[in-house]
mmCIF file of C-alpha atoms and ligand atoms in Angstrom:
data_model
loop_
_atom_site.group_PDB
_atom_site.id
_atom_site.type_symbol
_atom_site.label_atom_id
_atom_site.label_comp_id
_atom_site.label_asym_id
_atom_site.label_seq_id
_atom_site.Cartn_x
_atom_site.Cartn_y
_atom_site.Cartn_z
ATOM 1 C CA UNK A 21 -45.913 -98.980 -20.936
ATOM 2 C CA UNK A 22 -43.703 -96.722 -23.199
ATOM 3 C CA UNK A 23 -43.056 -92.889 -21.625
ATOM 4 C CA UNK A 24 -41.180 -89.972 -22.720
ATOM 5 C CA UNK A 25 -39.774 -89.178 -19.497
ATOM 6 C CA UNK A 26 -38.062 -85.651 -20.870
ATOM 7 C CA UNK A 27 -38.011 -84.088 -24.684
ATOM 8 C CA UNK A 28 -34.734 -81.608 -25.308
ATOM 9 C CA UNK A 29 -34.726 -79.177 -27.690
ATOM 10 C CA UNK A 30 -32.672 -79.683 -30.866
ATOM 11 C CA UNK A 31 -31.246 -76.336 -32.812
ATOM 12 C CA UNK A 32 -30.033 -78.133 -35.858
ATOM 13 C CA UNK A 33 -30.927 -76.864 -38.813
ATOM 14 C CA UNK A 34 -33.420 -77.927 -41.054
ATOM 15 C CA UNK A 35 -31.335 -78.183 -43.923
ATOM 16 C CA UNK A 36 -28.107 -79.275 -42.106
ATOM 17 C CA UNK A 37 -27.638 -82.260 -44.491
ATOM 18 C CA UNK A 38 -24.366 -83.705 -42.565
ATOM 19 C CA UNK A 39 -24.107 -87.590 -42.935
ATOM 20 C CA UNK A 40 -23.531 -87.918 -38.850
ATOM 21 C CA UNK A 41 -26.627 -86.422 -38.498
ATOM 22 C CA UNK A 42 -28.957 -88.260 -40.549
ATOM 23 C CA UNK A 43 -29.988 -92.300 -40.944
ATOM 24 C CA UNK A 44 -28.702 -94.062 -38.096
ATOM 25 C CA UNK A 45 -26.814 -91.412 -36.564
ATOM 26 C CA UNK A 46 -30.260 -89.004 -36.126
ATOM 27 C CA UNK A 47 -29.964 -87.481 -32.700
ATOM 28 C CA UNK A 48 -32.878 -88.558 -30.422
ATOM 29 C CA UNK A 49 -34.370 -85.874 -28.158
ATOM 30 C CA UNK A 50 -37.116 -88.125 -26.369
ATOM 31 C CA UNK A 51 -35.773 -89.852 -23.466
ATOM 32 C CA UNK A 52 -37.729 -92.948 -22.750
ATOM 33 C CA UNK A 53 -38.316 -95.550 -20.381
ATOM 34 C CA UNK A 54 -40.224 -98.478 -21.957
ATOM 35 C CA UNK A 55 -41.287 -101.870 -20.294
ATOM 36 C CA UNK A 56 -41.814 -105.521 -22.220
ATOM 37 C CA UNK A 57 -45.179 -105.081 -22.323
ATOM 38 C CA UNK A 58 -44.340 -102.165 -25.069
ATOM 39 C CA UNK A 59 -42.001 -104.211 -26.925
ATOM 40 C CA UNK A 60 -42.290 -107.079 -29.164
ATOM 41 C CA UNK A 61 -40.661 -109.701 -27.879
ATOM 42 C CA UNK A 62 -39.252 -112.516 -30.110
ATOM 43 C CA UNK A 63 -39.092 -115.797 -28.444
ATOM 44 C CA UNK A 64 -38.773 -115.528 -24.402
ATOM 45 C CA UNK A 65 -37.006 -113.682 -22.468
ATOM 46 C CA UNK A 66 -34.807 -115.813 -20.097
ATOM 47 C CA UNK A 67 -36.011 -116.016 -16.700
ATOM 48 C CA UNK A 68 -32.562 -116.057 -14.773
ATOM 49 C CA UNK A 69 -31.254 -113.208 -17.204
ATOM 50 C CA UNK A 70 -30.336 -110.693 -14.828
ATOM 51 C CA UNK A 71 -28.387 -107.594 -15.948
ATOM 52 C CA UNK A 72 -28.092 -104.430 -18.540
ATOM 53 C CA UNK A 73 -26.836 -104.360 -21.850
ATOM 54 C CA UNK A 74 -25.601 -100.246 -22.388
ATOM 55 C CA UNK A 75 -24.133 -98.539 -24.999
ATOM 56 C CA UNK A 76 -22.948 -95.447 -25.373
ATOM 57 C CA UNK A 77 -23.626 -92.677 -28.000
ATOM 58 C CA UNK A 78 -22.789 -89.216 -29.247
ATOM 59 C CA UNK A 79 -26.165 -87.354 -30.178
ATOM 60 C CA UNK A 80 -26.043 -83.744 -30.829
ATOM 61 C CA UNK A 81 -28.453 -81.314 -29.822
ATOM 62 C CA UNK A 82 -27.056 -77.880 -31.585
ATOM 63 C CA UNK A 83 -26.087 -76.664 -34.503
ATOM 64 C CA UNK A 84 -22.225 -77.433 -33.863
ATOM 65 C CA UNK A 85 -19.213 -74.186 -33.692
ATOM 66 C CA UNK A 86 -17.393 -75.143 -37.085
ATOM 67 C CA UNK A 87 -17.559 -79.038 -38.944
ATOM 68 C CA UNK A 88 -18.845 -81.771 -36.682
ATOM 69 C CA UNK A 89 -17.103 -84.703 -35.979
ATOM 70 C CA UNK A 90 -19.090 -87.510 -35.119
ATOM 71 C CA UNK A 91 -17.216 -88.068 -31.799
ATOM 72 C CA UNK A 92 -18.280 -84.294 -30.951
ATOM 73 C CA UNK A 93 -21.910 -84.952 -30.607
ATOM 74 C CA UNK A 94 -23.220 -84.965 -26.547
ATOM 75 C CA UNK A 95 -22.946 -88.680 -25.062
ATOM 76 C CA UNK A 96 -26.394 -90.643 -24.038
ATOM 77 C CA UNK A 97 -26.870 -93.593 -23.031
ATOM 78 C CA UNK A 98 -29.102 -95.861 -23.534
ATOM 79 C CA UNK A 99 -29.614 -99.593 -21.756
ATOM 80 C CA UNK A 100 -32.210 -102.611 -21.743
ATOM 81 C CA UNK A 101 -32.402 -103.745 -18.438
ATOM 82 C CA UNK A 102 -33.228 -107.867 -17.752
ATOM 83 C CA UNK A 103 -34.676 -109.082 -14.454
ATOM 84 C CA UNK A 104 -37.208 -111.719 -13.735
ATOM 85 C CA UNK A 105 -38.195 -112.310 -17.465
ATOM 86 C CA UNK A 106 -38.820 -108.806 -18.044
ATOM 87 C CA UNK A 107 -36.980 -106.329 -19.933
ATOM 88 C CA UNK A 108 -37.131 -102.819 -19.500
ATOM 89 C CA UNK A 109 -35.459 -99.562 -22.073
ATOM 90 C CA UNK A 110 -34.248 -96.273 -20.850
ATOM 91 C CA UNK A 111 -31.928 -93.816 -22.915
ATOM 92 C CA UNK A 112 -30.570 -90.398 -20.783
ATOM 93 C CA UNK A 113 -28.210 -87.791 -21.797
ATOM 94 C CA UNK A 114 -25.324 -87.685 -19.374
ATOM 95 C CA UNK A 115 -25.279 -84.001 -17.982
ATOM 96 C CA UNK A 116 -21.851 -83.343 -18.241
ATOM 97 C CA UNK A 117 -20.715 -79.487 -17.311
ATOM 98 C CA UNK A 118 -20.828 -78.854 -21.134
ATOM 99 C CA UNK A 119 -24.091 -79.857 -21.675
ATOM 100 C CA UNK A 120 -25.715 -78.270 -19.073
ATOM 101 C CA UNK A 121 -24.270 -75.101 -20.126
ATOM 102 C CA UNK A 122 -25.129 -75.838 -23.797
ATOM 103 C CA UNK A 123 -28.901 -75.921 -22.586
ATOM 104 C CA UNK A 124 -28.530 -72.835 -20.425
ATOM 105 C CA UNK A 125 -27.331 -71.282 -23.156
ATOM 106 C CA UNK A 126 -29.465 -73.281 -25.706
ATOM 107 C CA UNK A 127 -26.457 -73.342 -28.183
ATOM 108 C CA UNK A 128 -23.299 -74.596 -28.699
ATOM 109 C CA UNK A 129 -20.320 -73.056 -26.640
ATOM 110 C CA UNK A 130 -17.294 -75.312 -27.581
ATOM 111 C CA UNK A 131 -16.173 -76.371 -31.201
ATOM 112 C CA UNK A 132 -15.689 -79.487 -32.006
ATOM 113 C CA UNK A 133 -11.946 -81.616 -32.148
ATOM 114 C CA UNK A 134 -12.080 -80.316 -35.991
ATOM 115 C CA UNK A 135 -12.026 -76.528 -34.817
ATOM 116 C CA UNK A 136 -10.361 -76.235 -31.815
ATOM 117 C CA UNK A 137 -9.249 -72.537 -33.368
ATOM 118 C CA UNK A 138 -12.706 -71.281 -32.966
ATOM 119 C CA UNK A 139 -12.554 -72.009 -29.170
ATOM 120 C CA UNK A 140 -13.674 -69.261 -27.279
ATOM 121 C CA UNK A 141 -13.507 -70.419 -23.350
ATOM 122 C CA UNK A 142 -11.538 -73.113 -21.717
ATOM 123 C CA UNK A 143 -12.757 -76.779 -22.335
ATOM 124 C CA UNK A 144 -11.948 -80.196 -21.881
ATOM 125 C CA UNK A 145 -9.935 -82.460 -24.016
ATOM 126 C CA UNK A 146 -5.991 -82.557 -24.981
ATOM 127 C CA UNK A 147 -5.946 -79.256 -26.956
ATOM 128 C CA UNK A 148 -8.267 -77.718 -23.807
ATOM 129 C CA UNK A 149 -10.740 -76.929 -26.515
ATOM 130 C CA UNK A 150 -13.762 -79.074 -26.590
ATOM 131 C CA UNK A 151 -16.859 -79.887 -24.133
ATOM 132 C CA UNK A 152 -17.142 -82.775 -21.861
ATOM 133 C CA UNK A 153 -19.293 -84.717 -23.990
ATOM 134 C CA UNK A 154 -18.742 -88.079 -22.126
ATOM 135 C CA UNK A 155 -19.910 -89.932 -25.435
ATOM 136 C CA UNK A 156 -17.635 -92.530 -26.657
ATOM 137 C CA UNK A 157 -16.931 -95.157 -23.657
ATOM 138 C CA UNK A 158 -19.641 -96.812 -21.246
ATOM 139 C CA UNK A 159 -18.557 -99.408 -18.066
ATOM 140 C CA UNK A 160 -19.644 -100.885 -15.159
ATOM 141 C CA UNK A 161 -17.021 -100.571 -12.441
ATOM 142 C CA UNK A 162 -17.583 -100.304 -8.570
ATOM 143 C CA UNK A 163 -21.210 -100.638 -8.736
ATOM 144 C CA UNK A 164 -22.013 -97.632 -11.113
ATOM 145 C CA UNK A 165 -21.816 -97.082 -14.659
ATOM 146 C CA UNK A 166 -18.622 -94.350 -16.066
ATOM 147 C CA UNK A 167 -19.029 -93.111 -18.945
ATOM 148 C CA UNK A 168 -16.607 -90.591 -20.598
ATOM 149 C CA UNK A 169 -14.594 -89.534 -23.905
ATOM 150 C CA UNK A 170 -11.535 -90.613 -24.326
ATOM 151 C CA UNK A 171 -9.669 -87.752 -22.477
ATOM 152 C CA UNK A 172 -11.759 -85.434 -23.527
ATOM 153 C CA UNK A 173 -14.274 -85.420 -20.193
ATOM 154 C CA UNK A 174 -13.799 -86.732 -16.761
ATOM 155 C CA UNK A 175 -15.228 -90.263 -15.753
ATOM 156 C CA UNK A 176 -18.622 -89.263 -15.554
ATOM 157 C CA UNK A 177 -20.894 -91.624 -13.246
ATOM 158 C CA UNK A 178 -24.388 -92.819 -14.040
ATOM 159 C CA UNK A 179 -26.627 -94.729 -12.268
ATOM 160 C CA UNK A 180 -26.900 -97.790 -13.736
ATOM 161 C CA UNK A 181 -30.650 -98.525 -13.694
ATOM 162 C CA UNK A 182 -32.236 -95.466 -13.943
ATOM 163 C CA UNK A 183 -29.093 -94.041 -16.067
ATOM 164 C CA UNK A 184 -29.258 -90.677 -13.592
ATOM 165 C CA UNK A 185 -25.925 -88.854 -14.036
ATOM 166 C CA UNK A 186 -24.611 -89.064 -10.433
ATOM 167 C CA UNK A 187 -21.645 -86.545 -11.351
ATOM 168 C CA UNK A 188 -18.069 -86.556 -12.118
ATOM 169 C CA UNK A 189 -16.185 -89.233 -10.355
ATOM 170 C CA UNK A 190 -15.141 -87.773 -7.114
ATOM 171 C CA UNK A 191 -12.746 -90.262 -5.947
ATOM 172 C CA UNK A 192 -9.641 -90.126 -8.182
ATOM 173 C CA UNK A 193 -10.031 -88.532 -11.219
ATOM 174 C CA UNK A 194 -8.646 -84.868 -9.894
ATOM 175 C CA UNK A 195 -5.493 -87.659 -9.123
ATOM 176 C CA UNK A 196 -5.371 -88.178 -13.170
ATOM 177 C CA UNK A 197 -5.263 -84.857 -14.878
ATOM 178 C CA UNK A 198 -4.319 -86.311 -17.914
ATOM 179 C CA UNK A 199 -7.850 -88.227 -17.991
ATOM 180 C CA UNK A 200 -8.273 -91.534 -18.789
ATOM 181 C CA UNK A 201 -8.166 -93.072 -22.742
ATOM 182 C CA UNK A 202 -11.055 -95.137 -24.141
ATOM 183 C CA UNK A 203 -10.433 -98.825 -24.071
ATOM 184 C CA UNK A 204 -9.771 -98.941 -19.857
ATOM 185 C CA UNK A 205 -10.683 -102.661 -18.629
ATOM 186 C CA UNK A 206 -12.021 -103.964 -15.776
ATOM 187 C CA UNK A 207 -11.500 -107.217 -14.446
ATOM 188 C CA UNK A 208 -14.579 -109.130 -13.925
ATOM 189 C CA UNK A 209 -12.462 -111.459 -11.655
ATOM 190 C CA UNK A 210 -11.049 -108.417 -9.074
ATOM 191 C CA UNK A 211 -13.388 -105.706 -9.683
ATOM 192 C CA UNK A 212 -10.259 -103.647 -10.675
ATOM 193 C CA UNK A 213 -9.909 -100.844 -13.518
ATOM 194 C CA UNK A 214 -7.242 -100.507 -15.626
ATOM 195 C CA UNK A 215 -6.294 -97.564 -17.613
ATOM 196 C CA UNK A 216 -3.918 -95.377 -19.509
ATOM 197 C CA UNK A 217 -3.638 -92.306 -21.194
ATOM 198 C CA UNK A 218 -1.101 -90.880 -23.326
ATOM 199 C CA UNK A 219 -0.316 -86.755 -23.353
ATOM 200 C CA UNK A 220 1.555 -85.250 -25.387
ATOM 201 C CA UNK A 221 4.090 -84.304 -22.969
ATOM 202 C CA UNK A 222 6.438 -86.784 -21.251
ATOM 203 C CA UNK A 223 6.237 -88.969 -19.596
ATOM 204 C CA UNK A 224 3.627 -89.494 -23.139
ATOM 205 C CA UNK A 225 1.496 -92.007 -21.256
ATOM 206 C CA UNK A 226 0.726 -93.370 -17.593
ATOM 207 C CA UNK A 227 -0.777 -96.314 -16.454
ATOM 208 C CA UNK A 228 -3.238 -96.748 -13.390
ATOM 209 C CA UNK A 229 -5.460 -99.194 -11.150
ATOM 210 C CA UNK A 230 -8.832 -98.567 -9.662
ATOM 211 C CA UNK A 231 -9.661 -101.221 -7.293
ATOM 212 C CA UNK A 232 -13.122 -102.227 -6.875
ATOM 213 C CA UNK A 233 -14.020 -99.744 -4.106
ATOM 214 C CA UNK A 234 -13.136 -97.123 -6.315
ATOM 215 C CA UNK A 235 -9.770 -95.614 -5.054
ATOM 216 C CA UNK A 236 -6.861 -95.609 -7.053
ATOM 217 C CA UNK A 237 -4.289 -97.723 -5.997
ATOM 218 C CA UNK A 238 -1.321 -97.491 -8.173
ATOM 219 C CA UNK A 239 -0.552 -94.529 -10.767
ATOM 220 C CA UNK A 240 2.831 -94.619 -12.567
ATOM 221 C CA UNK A 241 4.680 -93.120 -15.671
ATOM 222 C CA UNK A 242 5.323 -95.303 -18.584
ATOM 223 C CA UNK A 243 8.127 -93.603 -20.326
ATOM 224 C CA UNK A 244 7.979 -93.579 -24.053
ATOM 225 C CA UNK A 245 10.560 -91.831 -26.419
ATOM 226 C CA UNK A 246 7.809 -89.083 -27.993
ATOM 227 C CA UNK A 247 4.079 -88.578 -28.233
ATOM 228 C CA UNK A 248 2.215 -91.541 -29.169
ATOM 229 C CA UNK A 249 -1.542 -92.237 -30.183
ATOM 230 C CA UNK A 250 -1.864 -95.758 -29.258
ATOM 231 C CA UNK A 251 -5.397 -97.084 -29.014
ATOM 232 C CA UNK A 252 -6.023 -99.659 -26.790
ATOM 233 C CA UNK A 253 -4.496 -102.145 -23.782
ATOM 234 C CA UNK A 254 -5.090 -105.690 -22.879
ATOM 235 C CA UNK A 255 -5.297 -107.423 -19.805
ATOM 236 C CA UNK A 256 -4.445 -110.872 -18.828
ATOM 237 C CA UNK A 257 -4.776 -112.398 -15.259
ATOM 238 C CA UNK A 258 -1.652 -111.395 -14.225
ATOM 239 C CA UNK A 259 -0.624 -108.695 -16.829
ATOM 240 C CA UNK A 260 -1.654 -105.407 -18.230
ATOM 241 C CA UNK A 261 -0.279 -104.783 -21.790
ATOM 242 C CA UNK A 262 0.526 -101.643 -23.319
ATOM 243 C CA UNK A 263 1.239 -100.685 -26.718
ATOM 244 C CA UNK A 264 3.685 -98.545 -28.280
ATOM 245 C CA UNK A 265 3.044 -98.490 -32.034
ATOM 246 C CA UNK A 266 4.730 -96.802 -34.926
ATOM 247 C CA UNK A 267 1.628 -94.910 -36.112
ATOM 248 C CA UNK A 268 2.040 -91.504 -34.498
ATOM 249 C CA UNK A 269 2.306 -87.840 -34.603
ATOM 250 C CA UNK A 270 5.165 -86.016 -36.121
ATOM 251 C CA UNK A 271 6.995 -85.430 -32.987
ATOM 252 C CA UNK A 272 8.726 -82.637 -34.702
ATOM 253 C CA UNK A 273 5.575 -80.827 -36.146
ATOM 254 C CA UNK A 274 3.955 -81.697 -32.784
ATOM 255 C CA UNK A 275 6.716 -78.945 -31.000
ATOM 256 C CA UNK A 276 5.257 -76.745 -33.203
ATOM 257 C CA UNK A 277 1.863 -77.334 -33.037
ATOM 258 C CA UNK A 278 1.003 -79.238 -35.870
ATOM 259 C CA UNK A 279 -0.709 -82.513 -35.390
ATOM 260 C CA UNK A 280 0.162 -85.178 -38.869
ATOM 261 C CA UNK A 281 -0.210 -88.822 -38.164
ATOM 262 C CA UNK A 282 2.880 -90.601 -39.720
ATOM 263 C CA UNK A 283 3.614 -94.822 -40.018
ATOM 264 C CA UNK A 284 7.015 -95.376 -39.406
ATOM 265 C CA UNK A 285 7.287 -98.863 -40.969
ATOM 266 C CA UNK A 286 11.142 -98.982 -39.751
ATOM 267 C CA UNK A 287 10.301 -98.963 -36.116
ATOM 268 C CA UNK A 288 9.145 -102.452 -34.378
ATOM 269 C CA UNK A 289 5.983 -102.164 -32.158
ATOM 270 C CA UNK A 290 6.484 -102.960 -28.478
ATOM 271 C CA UNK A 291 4.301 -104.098 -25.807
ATOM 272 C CA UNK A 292 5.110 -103.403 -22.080
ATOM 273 C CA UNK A 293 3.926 -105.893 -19.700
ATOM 274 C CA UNK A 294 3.255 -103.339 -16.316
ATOM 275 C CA UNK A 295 2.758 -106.685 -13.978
ATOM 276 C CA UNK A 296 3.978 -106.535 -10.683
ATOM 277 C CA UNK A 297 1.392 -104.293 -9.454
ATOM 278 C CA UNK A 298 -1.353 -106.788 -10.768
ATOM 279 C CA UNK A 299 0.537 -109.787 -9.439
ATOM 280 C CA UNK A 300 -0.316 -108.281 -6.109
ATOM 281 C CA UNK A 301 -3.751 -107.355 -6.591
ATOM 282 C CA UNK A 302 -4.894 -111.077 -5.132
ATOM 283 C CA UNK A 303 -3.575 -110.038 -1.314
ATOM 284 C CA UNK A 304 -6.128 -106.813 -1.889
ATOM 285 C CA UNK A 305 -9.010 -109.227 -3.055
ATOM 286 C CA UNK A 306 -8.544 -111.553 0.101
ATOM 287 C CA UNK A 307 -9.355 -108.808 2.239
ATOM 288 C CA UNK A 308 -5.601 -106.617 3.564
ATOM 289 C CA UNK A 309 -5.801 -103.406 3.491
ATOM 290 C CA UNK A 310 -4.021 -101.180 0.732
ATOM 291 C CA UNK A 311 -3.746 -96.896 1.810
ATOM 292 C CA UNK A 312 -5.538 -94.751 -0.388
ATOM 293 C CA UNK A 313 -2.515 -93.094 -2.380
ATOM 294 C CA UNK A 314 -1.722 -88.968 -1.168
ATOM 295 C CA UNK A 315 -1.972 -86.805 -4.130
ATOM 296 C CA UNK A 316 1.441 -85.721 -3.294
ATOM 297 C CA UNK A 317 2.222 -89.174 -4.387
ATOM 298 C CA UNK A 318 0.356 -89.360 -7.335
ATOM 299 C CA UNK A 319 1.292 -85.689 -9.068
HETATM 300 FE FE1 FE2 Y 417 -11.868 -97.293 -29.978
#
């Protein structure tokens, strides 16, 4: 069985001839559930394979406000779902705010992160410019799927099977108004999130835990000496490490709004361990009870 559950309708242009748009990057408008009996399947599918493989993509639907980027496009995701030998395809949009204003309005209404100047409402993002498109990062944590852009939406959740958008995480994100940055981990061991996100004001990044029930249990400041664009974090079993690299903005263009990246080869790179707080995530795991942080504690 192979279905086109929903078809959107696309206002590119016929002759829009951008390279994001075309080949592989094509935005799909079908979305589709599909079963193994409408696939070809090469070899066998394991019998005790039991789980989704996601991914997470930006697919535009309109004619884009200014020069596209591809991380502007609207995020959907699509998943192959193994259970019992079978397999089984869906792809969805998420319906961020953005979008579903983009389809009420069948246009676009933000500009993408190359034309913020053309913005002509309040959005999302760091420069409070672009949509919500929840297109670049895709996890499982706490029993649901987030999705998101890298501080450019909220933690969008999804239903994992049926990839329904269940709706902007309601538990802590309005605790983390300086969103959350692409790369957060989760600990397959503790169920717990990590994160970080880095704005261009001080503190210039903060660090955070999710446990596995979903409330955010530690939020701190990491103070760094200027604005940073660092991209990622690791995690070990007892540490969470973050970087601090000398490949940033101009700090002094930045004050005057003027974003050039710059390598400052004379500066080391540093990597802060934030531990204690994961040292004593293993008393939450055996069962005591941690209080669900105030805001007042948290802003
Ligand atoms: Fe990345």
């Amino acid at each position: 069985m192979q279905k086109i559950l929903k078809t959107y309708q696309s206002t590119l242009a016929a002759d829009n001839d951008h390279p994001f748009l075309h080949g592989p990057f094509t935005p799909a408008m079908d979305e589709y559930v599909a079963d193994t009996d409408s696939m070809q399947v090469i070899g066998e599918i394991p019998k005790d394979l039991h789980g989704i493989y996601v991914r997470n993509t930006h697919n535009q639907v309109h004619e884009s406000i200014g020069m596209y980027h591809p991380f502007d496009g609207d995020g959907m995701l699509h998943a192959m779902h193994f259970e019992g030998g079978k397999a089984t395809y869906r792809n969805r949009f998420v319906l961020t705010t953005g979008f579903l204003a983009e389809q009420a309005a069948g246009r676009s209404l933000w500009p993408g992160m190359l034309s913020p100047q053309l913005q002509a409402r309040r959005g999302w993002g760091a420069m409070g410019a672009m949509k919500d498109n929840a297109g670049t990062d895709v996890k499982i944590h706490a029993g649901k799927l987030l999705a998101g852009m890298s501080q450019g939406s909220e933690p969008w959740r999804l239903d994992p099977i049926t990839l329904e958008t269940l709706g902007p995480d309601e538990d802590w994100a309005r605790y983390v108004p300086d969103g959350v940055a692409s790369h957060y981990k989760v600990d397959s061991e503790t169920g717990e999130m990590m994160f970080f996100n880095y704005p261009e004001k001080p503190p210039y990044m903060n660090y955070g835990v999710i446990d596995r029930h979903n409330r955010l249990v530690h939020y701190v400041p990491i103070e760094l000496p200027g604005a940073r664009w660092p991209h990622d974090m690791g995690i070990t079993r007892n540490y969470t490490i973050l970087h601090d690299l000398p490949f940033h903005f101009d700090n002094e263009l930045l004050a005057k709004g003027q974003r050039k990246m710059m390598f400052y080869p004379d500066r080391p790179a540093r990597w802060h361990p934030a531990a204690p707080w994961r040292l004593g995530l293993g008393a939450l795991v055996r069962g005591h009870a941690l209080p669900h942080p105030a805001p007042g504690q948290l802003l």
